[in-house]
Coordinates of C-alpha atoms and ligand atoms in Angstrom, one line a residue:
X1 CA 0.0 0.0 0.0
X2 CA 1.0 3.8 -0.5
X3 CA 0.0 6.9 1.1
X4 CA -1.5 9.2 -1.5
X5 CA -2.8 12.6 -1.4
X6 CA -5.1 13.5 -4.7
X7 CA -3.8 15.9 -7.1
X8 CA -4.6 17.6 -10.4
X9 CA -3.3 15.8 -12.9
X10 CA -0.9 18.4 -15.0
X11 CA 0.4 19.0 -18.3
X12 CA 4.2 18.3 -17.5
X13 CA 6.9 19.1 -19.3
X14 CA 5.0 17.5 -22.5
X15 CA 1.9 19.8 -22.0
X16 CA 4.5 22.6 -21.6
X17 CA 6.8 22.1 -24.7
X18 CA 2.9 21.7 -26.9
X19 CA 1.5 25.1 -25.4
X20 CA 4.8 27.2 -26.4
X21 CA 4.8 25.4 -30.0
X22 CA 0.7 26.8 -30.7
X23 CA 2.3 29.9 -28.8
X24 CA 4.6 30.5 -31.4
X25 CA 2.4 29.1 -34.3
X26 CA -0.3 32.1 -33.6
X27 CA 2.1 35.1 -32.9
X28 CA 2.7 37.2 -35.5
X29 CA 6.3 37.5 -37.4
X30 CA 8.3 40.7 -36.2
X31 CA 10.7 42.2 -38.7
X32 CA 14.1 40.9 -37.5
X33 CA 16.5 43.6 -36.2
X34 CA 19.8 42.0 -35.7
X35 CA 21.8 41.9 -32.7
X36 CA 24.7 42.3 -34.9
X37 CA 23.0 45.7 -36.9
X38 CA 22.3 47.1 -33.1
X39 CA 26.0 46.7 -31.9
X40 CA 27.4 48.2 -35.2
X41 CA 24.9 51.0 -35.7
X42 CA 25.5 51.9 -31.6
X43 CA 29.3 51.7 -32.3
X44 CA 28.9 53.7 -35.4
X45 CA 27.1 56.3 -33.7
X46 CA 29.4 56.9 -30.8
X47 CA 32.0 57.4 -33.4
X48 CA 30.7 59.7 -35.0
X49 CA 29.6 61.6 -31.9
X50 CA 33.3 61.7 -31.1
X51 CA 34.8 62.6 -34.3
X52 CA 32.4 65.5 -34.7
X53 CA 33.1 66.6 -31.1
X54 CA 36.2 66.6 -31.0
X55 CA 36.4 68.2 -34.5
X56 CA 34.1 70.8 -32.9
X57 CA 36.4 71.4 -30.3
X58 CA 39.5 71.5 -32.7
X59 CA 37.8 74.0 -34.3
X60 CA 36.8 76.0 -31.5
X61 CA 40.8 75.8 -30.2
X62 CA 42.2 77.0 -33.3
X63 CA 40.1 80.3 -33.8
X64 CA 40.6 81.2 -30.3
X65 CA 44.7 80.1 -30.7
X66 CA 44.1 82.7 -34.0
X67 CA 42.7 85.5 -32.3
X68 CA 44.5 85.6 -29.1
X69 CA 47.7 85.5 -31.3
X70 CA 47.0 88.3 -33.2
X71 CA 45.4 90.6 -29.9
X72 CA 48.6 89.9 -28.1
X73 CA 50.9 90.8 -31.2
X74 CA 48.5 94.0 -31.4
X75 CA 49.0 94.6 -27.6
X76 CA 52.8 94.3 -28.3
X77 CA 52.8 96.8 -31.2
X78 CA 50.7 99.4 -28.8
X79 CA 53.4 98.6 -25.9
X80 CA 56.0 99.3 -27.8
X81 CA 54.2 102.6 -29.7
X82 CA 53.9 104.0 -26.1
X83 CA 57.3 103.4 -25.3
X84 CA 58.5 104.8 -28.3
X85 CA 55.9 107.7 -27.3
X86 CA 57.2 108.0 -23.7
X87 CA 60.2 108.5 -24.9
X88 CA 59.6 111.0 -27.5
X89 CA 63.4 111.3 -29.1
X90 CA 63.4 110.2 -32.8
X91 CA 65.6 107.0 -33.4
X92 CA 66.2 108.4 -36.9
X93 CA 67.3 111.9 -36.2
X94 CA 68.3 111.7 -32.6
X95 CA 65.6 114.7 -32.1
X96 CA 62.4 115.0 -29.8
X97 CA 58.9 114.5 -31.7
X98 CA 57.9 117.8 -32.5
X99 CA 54.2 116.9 -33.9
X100 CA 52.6 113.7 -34.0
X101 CA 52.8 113.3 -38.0
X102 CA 56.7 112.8 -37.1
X103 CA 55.7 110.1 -34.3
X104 CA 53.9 108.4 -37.0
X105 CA 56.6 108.6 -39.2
X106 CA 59.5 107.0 -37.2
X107 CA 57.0 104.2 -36.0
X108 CA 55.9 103.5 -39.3
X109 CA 59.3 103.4 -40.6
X110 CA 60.5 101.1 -37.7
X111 CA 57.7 98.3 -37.9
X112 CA 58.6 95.3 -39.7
X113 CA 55.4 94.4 -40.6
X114 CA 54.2 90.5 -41.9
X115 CA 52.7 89.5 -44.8
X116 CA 49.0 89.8 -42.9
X117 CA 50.2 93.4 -41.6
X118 CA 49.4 96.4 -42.5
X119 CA 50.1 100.1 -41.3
X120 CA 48.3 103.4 -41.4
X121 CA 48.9 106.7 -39.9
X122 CA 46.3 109.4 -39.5
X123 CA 46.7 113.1 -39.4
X124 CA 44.1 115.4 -38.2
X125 CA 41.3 112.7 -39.2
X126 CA 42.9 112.0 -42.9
X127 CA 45.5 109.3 -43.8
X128 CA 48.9 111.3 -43.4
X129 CA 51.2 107.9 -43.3
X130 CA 50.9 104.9 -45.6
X131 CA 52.9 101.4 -45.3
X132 CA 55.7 100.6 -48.2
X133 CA 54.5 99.5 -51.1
X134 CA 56.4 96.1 -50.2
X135 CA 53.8 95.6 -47.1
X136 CA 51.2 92.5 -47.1
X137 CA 48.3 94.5 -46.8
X138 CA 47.6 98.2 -47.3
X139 CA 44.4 98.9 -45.5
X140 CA 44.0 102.5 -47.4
X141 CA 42.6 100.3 -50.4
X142 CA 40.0 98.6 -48.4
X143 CA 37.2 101.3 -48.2
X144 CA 34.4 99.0 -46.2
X145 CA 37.6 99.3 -43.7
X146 CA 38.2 103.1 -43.4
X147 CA 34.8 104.1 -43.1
X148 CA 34.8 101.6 -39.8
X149 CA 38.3 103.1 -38.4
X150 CA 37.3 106.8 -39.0
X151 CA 34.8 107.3 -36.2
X152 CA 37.6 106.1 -33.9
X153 CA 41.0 108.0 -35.1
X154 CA 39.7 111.0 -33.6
X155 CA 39.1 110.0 -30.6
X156 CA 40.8 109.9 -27.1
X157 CA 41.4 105.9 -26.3
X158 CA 43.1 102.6 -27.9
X159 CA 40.7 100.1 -29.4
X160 CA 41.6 96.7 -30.4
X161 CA 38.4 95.8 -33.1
X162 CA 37.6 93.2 -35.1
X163 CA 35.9 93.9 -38.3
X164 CA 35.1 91.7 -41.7
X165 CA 35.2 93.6 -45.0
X166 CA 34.3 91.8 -48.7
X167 CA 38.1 91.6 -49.1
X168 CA 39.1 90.8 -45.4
X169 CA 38.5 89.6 -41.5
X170 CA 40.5 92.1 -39.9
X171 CA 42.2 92.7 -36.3
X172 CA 42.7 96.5 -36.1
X173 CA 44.1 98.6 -33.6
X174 CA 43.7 102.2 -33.2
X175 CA 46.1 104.5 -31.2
X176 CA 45.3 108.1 -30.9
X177 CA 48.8 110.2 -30.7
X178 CA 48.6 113.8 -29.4
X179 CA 51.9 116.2 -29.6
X180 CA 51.8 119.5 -29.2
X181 CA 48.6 120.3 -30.2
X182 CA 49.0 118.4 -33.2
X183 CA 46.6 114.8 -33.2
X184 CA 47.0 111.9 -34.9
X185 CA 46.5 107.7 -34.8
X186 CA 48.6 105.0 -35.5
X187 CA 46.0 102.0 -37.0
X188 CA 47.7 98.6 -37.3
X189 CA 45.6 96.1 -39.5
X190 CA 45.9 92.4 -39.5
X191 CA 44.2 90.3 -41.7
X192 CA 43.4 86.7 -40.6
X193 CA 41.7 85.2 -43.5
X194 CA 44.4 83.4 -44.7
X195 CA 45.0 82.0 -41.3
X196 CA 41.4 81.3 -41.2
X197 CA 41.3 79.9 -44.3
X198 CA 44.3 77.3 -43.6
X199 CA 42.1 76.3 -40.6
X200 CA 39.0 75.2 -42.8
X201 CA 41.3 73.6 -44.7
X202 CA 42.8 71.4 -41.7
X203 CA 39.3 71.3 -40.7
X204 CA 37.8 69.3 -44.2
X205 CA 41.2 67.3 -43.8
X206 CA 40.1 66.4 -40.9
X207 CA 36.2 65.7 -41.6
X208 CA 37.8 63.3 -44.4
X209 CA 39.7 61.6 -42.1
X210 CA 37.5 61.1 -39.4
X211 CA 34.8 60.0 -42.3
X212 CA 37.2 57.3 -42.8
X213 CA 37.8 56.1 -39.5
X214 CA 34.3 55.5 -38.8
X215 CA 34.1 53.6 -41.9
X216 CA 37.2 51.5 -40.8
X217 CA 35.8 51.2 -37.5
X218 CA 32.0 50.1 -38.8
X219 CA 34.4 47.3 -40.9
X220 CA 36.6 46.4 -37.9
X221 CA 33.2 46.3 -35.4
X222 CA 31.1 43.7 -38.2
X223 CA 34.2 41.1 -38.2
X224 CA 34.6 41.8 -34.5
X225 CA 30.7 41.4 -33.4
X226 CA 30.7 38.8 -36.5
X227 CA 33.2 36.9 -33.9
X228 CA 31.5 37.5 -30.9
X229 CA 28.3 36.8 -31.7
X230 CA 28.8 33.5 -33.4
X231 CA 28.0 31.3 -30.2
X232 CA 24.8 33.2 -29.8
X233 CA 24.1 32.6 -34.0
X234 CA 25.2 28.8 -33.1
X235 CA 23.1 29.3 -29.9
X236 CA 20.0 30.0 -31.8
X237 CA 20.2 27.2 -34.6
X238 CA 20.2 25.2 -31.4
X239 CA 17.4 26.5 -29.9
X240 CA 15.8 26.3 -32.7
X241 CA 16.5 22.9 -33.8
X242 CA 15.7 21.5 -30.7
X243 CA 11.7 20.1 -30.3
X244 CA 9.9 17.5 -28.0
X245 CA 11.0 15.0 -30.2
X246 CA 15.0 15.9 -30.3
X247 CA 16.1 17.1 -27.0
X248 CA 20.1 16.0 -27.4
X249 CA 21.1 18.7 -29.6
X250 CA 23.9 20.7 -27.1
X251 CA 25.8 24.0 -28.1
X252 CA 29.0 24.0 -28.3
X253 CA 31.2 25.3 -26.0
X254 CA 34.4 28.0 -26.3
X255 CA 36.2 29.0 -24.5
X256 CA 36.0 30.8 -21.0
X257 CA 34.1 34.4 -22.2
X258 CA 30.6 35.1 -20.9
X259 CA 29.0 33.5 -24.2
X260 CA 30.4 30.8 -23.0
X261 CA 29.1 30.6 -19.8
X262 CA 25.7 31.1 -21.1
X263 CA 26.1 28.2 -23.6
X264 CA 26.7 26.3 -20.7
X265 CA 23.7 27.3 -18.7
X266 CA 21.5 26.6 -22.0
X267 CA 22.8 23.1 -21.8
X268 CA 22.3 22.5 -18.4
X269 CA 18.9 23.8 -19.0
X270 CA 18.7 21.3 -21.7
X271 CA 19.5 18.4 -19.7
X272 CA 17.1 19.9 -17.0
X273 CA 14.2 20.1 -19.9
X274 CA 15.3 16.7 -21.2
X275 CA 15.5 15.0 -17.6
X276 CA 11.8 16.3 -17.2
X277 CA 10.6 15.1 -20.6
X278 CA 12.1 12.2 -20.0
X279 CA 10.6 11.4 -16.7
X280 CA 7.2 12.3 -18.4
X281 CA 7.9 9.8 -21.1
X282 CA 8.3 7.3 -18.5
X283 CA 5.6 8.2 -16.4
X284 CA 3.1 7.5 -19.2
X285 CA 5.0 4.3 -19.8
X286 CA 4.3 3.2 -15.8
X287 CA 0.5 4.4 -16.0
X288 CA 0.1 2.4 -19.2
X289 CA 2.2 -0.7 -17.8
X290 CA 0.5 -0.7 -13.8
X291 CA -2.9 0.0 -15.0
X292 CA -2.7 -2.7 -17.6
X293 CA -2.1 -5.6 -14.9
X294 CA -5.1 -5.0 -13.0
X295 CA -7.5 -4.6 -15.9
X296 CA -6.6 -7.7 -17.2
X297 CA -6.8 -10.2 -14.0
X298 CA -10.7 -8.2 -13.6
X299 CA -11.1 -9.2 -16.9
X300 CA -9.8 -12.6 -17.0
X301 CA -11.8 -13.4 -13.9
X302 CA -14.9 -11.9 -15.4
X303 CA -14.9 -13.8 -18.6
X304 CA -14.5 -17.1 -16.4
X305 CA -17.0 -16.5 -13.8
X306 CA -19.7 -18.9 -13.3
X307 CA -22.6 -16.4 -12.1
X308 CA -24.3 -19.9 -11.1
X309 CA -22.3 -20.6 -8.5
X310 CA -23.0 -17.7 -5.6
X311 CA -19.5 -18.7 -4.1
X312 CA -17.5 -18.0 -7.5
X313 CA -19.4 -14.6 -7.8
X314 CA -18.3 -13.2 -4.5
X315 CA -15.1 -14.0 -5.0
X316 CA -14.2 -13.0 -8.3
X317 CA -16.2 -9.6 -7.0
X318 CA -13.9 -9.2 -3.9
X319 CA -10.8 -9.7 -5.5
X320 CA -12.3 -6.4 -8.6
X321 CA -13.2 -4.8 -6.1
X322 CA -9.5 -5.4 -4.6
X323 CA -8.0 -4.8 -7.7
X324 CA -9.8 -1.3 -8.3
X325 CA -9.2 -0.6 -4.8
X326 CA -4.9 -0.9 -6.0
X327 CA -5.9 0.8 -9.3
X328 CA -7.3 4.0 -7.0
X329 CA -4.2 3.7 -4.7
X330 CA -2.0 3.7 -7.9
X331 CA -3.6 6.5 -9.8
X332 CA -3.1 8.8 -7.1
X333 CA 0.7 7.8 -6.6
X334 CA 0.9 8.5 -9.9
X335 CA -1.0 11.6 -9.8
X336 CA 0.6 12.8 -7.1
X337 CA 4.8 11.9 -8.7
X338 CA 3.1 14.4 -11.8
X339 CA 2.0 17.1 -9.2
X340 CA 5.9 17.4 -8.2
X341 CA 7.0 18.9 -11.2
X342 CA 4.7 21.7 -10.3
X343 CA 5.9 24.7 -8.0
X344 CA 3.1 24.5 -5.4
X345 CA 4.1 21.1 -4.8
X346 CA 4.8 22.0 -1.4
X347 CA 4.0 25.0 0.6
X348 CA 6.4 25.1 3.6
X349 CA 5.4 26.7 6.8
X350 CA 7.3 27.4 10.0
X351 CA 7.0 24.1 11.9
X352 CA 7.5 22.3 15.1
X353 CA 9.3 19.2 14.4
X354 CA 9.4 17.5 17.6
X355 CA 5.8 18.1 17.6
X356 CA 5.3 16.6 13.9
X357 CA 7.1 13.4 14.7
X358 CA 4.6 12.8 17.3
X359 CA 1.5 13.3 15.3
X360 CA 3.2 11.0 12.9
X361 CA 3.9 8.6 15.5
X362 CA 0.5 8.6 16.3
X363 CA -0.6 8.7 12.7
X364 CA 1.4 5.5 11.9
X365 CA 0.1 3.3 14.4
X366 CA -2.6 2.6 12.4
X367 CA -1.0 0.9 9.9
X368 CA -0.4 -2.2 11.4
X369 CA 0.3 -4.1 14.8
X370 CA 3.9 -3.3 15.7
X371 CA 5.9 -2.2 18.8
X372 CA 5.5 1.7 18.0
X373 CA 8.1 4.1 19.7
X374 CA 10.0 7.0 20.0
X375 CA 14.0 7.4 20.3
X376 CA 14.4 11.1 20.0
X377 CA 12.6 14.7 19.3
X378 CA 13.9 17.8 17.9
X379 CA 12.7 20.2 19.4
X380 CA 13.6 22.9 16.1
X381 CA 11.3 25.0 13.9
X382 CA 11.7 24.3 10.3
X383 CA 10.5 25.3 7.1
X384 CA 8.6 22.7 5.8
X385 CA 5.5 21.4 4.4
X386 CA 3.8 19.3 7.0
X387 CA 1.3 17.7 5.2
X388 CA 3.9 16.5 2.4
X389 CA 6.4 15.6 5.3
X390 CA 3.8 13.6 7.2
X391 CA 2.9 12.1 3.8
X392 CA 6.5 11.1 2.9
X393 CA 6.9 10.0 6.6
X394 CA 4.3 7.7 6.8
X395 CA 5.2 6.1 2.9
X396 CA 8.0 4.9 5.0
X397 CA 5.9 3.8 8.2
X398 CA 4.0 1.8 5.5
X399 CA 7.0 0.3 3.8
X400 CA 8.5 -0.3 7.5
X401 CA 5.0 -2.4 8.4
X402 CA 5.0 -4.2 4.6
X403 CA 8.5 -5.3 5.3
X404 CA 8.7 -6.5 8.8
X405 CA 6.5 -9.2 10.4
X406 CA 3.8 -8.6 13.1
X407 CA 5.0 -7.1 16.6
X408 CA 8.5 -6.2 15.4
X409 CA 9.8 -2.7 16.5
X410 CA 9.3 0.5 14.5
X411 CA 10.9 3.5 15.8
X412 CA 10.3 6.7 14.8
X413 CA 12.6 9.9 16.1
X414 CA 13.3 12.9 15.1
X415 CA 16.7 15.4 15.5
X416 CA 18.8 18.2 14.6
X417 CA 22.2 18.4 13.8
X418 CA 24.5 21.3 12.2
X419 CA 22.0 23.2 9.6
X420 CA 19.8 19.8 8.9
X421 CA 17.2 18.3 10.7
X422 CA 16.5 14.6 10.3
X423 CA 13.4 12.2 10.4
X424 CA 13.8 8.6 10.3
X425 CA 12.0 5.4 10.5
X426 CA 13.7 2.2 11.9
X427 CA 12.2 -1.3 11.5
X428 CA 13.3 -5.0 11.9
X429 CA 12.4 -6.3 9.0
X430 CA 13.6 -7.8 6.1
X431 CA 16.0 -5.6 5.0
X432 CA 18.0 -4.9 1.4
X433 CA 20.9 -6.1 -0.3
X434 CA 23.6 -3.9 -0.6
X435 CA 23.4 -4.1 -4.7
X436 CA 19.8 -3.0 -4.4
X437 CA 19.9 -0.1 -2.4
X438 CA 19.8 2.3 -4.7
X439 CA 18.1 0.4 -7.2
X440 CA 14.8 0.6 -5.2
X441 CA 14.7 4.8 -5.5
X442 CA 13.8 4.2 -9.1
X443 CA 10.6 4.2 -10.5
X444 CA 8.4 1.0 -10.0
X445 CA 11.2 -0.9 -9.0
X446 CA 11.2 -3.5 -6.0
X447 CA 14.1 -5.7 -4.3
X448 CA 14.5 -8.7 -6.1
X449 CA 15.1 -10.8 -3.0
X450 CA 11.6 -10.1 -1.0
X451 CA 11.5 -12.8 1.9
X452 CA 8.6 -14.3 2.6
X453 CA 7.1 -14.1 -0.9
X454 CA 5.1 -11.3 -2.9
X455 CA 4.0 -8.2 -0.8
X456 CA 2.1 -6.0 -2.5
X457 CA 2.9 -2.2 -3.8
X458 CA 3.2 -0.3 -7.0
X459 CA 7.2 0.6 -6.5
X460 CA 6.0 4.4 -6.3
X461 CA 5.9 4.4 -2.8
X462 CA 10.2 5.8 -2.3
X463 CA 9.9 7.8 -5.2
X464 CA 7.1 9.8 -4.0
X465 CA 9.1 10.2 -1.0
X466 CA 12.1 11.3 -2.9
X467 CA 10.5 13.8 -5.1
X468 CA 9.2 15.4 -1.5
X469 CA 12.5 15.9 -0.1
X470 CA 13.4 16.8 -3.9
X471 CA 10.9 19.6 -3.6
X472 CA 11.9 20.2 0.0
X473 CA 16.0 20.7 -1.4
X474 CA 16.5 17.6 1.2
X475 CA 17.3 14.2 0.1
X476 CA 16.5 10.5 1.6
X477 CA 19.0 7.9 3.3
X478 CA 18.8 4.8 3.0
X479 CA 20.7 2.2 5.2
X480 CA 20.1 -1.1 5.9
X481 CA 21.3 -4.5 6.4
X482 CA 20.0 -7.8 4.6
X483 CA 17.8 -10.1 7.1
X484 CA 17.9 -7.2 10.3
X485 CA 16.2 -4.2 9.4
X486 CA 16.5 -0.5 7.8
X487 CA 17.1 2.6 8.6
X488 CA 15.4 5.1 6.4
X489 CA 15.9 9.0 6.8
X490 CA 14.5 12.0 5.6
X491 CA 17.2 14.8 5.5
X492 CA 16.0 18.6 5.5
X493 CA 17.6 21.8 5.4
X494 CA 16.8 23.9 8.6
Ligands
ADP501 P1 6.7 -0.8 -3.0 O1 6.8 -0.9 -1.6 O2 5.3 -0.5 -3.5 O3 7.3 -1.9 -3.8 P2 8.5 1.4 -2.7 O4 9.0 2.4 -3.7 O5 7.8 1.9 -1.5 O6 7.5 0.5 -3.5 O7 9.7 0.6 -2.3 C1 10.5 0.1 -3.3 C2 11.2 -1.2 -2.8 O8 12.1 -0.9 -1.8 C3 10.3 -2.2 -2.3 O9 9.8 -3.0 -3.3 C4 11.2 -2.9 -1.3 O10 11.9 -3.9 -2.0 C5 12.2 -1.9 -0.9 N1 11.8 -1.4 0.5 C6 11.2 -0.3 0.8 N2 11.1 -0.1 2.1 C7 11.6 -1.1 2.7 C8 11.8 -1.6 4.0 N3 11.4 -0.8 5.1 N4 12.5 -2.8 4.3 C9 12.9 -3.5 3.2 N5 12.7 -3.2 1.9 C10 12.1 -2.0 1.6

């Protein structure tokens, strides 16, 4: 006999695998983006976002490195006009200024100007001094230019302007002169267009360049990612070639990268999903094979009843009625082995053990005339699920009664040790062989060697009680000796 609880039955892994198949067959196609075209695109972006910024910034850097050039030049030439003013000797004749048309003169004479540089000196408001005709620029000839200067060369302070004529981008300075009565202005002119224009220049240069590089990097990034993402292409035919039928297909593995850490964990979940189909397969094998046994010693019995004889028809109707009655205990065994795949198999609670092992004790009693006792209680609370616990518990009260003869001792105890608790359940009976002790965890198999001749059972009985400590993360002992008894003990994490 087996304890049984009733269950649902459940689709399983099978029902599973069938659902996500019509899943896929009624949801629509999406348009494919690769993972490959994200990577590149997102690489190809950044790089671009770079090369334009820091091209911005080049560009930014230059103009200012222009202009504060040519402002501190400018600053130089007014430095060293004031000096020259402060002075007021003449280098060329040895005499003081006497007006400032002279001053003009000698500055304008002294000033080596470059081939952006241009001088002018004003007079009372009109040009009084030109440059050489050997100078770079003459501003005279640029009349946008002189109508901006004039406003300022009659007036009291130094400006450093910039202005931008049709034939120039100019840097001017304007230095009013006074000497004795007389007034004039020195205006220095420097033209940065060219230096401007050399900076655009550098500036497509560089846009080519950094054009280029983000094609050699959008090349470079498809063989890379072409590389990297090969497990996951290899990954996916996998996936995808894997079914309910074929479950052996495994990814290969390279290497010690993340990709292939995750191949791994797909194949372990492989093995997982094929374990579970597997054990599904066999299930339905098991219901098929027990059910069939029963069915056909009702029938046999039926077809040769004599329903003359009143003592033929009771028997062949008690030993039915004693075949459905194994048929009911077997259905929910099996009923209740498919329920553990599910995850409300158990539902742990806080619980008293010492306390549980008493209600068991008293629980198990029942089940047949033996010396009943107790050789130890832990007194710990543990997450468990009572009701599966008592039901495992008492599969092996059962098996301890089936397997031992009348008035033998069962003990029953309980105890806690390190971060496990354990639950056993010790009889005198019959024992198993060393070679069969693990043998008997599997499905619907029995010791070979039972003494005593055929006891009845459907071989569920330990592996209901193994997928309960499964469920629980525990496990089941099993120790025994042949002809004096066995020790059977459920192990739990506290
Ligand atoms: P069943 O008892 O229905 O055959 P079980 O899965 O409960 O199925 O047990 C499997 C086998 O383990 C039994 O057939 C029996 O040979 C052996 N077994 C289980 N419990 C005991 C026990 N207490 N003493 C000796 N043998 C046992």
């Amino acid at each position: 006999m087996s304890i049984a609880v009733a269950g649902r039955p459940c689709l399983g892994a099978l029902g599973v695998f069938h659902a996500h198949n019509r899943d896929m067959a009624i949801r629509p196609q999406l348009p494919r983006v690769t993972l490959r075209a994200h990577i590149i695109s997102t690489m190809v972006l950044m790089a671009s976002i770079a090369v334009v910024l820091s091209g911005l910034l080049i560009g930014v850097l230059q103009q200012r490195a222009i202009t504060s050039d040519v402002v501190e030049h400018l600053e130089e030439i007014r430095s060293r006009a004031n000096l020259l003013s402060e002075d007021g000797i003449d280098p060329f004749t040895g005499q003081p200024f006497s007006s400032a048309s002279q001053f003009l003169q000698a500055h304008l004479r002294r000033t080596i100007s470059g081939p952006d540089e241009g001088e002018l000196g004003f007079v009372d408001g009109k040009i009084g001094w030109v440059g050489p005709p050997e100078v770079g620029i003459h501003p005279e000839r640029d009349i946008e230019l002189m109508v901006f200067i004039s406003p300022y060369v009659m007036g009291e302070s130094s400006y450093i302007q910039t202005y931008r004529t049709h034939k120039g981008y100019y840097h001017v300075l304007i230095l009013p002169v006074r000497y004795q009565g007389s007034t004039g202005a020195l205006v220095h002119v420097v033209d940065i267009t060219d230096r401007l224009d050399q900076s655009t220049q550098m500036m497509i240069a560089y846009a080519w360049v950094a054009v280029i590089s983000v094609i050699v990097i959008a090349g470079l990034a498809w063989v890379m990612v072409d590389r990297l993402l090969r497990p996951i292409e290899q990954l996916r035919r996998a996936a995808e070639a894997i079914d309910e039928r074929d479950l052996t297909s495994r990814v290969p593995v390279h290497g010690r990268d993340d990709l292939a850490v995750l191949a791994r964990a797909f194949n372990r979940m492989l093995d997982r999903v094929q374990r579970a189909v597997q054990g599904q397969r066999d299930l339905a094998d098991d219901v098929g094979h027990e059910l069939r046994t029963p069915i056909t010693v009702v029938r046999g019995h039926l077809e040769l009843i004599d329903s003359t004889d009143p003592a033929d028809v009771i028997a062949t109707r008690d030993l039915a009625i004693d075949e459905l009655d194994r048929m009911g205990v077997l259905i929910n065994d099996l009923l209740t082995l498919a329920k553990s795949s599910e995850s409300d198999f158990v539902q742990p609670v806080f619980t008293e053990v010492g306390l549980l092992t008493e209600q068991v004790l008293e629980k198990a009693k029942a089940l047949g005339d033996r010396q009943w006792s107790i050789d130890g209680l832990a007194n710990v609370m543990t997450f468990l699920d009572p009701a599966r616990i008592t039901q495992a518990w008492l599969q092996l009260c059962s098996n301890a009664v089936k397997y031992s003869a009348p008035g033998s001792a069962i003990v029953l105890g309980s105890r806690s040790e390190g971060d496990e608790v354990m639950m056993w359940v010790r009889d005198e009976g019959i024992g198993i062989a060393p070679g069969e002790l693990e043998r008997i965890r599997e499905r619907s198999v029995r010791a070979r060697d039972v003494a005593g001749g055929y006891v009845p059972g459907s071989g569920l009985g330990l592996n209901i009680v193994e997928s309960i400590m499964t469920a629980h993360g525990g496990r089941l002992d099993i120790s025994s000796v042949l002809g004096e008894g066995s020790t059977f003990t459920l192990r739990l994490p506290r």
